[in-house]
Amino acid sequence: MFPRTRARIVVLQTLFEDDMNPRRNMTGSDQFVKRRLRHFPDTIEFAQSMLTGVRRRRPDLDQLLTDTAKNWTLQRMSVTDRNVLRL
């Protein structure tokens, strides 16, 4: 697997956790990313940048998804689909 592909998978897993546990400690997710990408140290910064970007712009991204999805709400989307679209 390519390193950036692996990074995207780890970020998607982390975003899934964010969605399922919105009150969890973000420090744990940073450690999760570092631990999962320890064999690809060059991609850790890439993954953290994606994760930070989605978290920071999540309200804007969700609004864009809401406006774009016809006859579909964010709540009806599967958690995985919703986070893939956010990425």
CSV table of C-alpha atoms in Angstrom, one decimal:
chain,number,residue,atom,x,y,z
A,1,MET,CA,0.0,0.0,0.0
A,2,PHE,CA,1.2,3.5,-0.8
A,3,PRO,CA,2.1,5.6,2.2
A,4,ARG,CA,-0.4,8.4,1.4
A,5,THR,CA,-3.1,5.9,0.9
A,6,ARG,CA,-2.4,4.5,4.3
A,7,ALA,CA,-2.5,8.0,5.7
A,8,ARG,CA,-5.9,8.6,4.2
A,9,ILE,CA,-7.2,5.4,5.7
A,10,VAL,CA,-5.9,6.3,9.1
A,11,VAL,CA,-7.5,9.8,8.9
A,12,LEU,CA,-10.8,8.3,7.8
A,13,GLN,CA,-10.7,6.0,10.8
A,14,THR,CA,-10.0,8.9,13.1
A,15,LEU,CA,-12.8,11.0,11.6
A,16,PHE,CA,-15.2,8.0,12.0
A,17,GLU,CA,-14.2,8.0,15.7
A,18,ASP,CA,-14.8,11.8,15.9
A,19,ASP,CA,-18.3,11.3,14.5
A,20,MET,CA,-19.1,8.4,16.9
A,21,ASN,CA,-17.6,10.0,20.0
A,22,PRO,CA,-17.7,13.8,19.6
A,23,ARG,CA,-16.6,14.4,23.2
A,24,ARG,CA,-13.5,12.3,23.1
A,25,ASN,CA,-10.0,13.7,23.8
A,26,MET,CA,-8.3,14.8,20.5
A,27,THR,CA,-4.8,14.0,22.0
A,28,GLY,CA,-5.7,10.3,21.8
A,29,SER,CA,-6.4,10.6,18.1
A,30,ASP,CA,-3.1,12.3,17.5
A,31,GLN,CA,-1.4,9.4,19.2
A,32,PHE,CA,-3.5,7.0,17.1
A,33,VAL,CA,-2.3,8.6,13.9
A,34,LYS,CA,1.4,8.6,14.9
A,35,ARG,CA,1.1,5.0,16.1
A,36,ARG,CA,-0.6,3.8,12.9
A,37,LEU,CA,1.8,5.6,10.6
A,38,ARG,CA,5.0,4.8,12.5
A,39,HIS,CA,6.3,2.9,9.5
A,40,PHE,CA,5.7,5.9,7.3
A,41,PRO,CA,7.1,8.9,9.2
A,42,ASP,CA,7.0,11.2,6.2
A,43,THR,CA,3.2,10.8,6.0
A,44,ILE,CA,2.4,11.7,9.7
A,45,GLU,CA,2.4,15.4,8.9
A,46,PHE,CA,0.3,14.9,5.8
A,47,ALA,CA,-2.3,12.9,7.8
A,48,GLN,CA,-2.3,15.4,10.6
A,49,SER,CA,-2.8,18.3,8.1
A,50,MET,CA,-5.8,16.5,6.6
A,51,LEU,CA,-7.3,15.7,9.9
A,52,THR,CA,-6.9,19.3,11.2
A,53,GLY,CA,-8.3,20.7,8.0
A,54,VAL,CA,-11.4,18.6,8.1
A,55,ARG,CA,-12.0,19.3,11.8
A,56,ARG,CA,-11.5,23.0,11.4
A,57,ARG,CA,-13.7,23.3,8.3
A,58,ARG,CA,-16.3,20.6,9.3
A,59,PRO,CA,-19.2,23.1,9.6
A,60,ASP,CA,-18.5,24.5,6.2
A,61,LEU,CA,-18.0,21.0,4.7
A,62,ASP,CA,-21.2,19.8,6.3
A,63,GLN,CA,-23.1,22.8,4.9
A,64,LEU,CA,-21.7,22.1,1.4
A,65,LEU,CA,-22.7,18.4,1.7
A,66,THR,CA,-26.2,19.4,2.9
A,67,ASP,CA,-26.6,21.9,0.0
A,68,THR,CA,-25.4,19.4,-2.6
A,69,ALA,CA,-27.1,16.2,-1.5
A,70,LYS,CA,-30.6,16.1,-3.0
A,71,ASN,CA,-33.3,14.4,-0.9
A,72,TRP,CA,-30.6,13.2,1.5
A,73,THR,CA,-29.6,14.5,4.9
A,74,LEU,CA,-26.2,14.2,6.7
A,75,GLN,CA,-27.8,12.1,9.4
A,76,ARG,CA,-29.1,9.6,6.8
A,77,MET,CA,-25.6,9.1,5.3
A,78,SER,CA,-23.5,6.4,6.7
A,79,VAL,CA,-20.7,7.6,9.0
A,80,THR,CA,-18.1,6.3,6.6
A,81,ASP,CA,-19.7,7.9,3.5
A,82,ARG,CA,-20.1,11.2,5.3
A,83,ASN,CA,-16.4,11.3,6.3
A,84,VAL,CA,-15.2,10.2,2.9
A,85,LEU,CA,-17.1,13.1,1.4
A,86,ARG,CA,-15.6,15.5,4.0
A,87,LEU,CA,-12.1,14.4,3.1
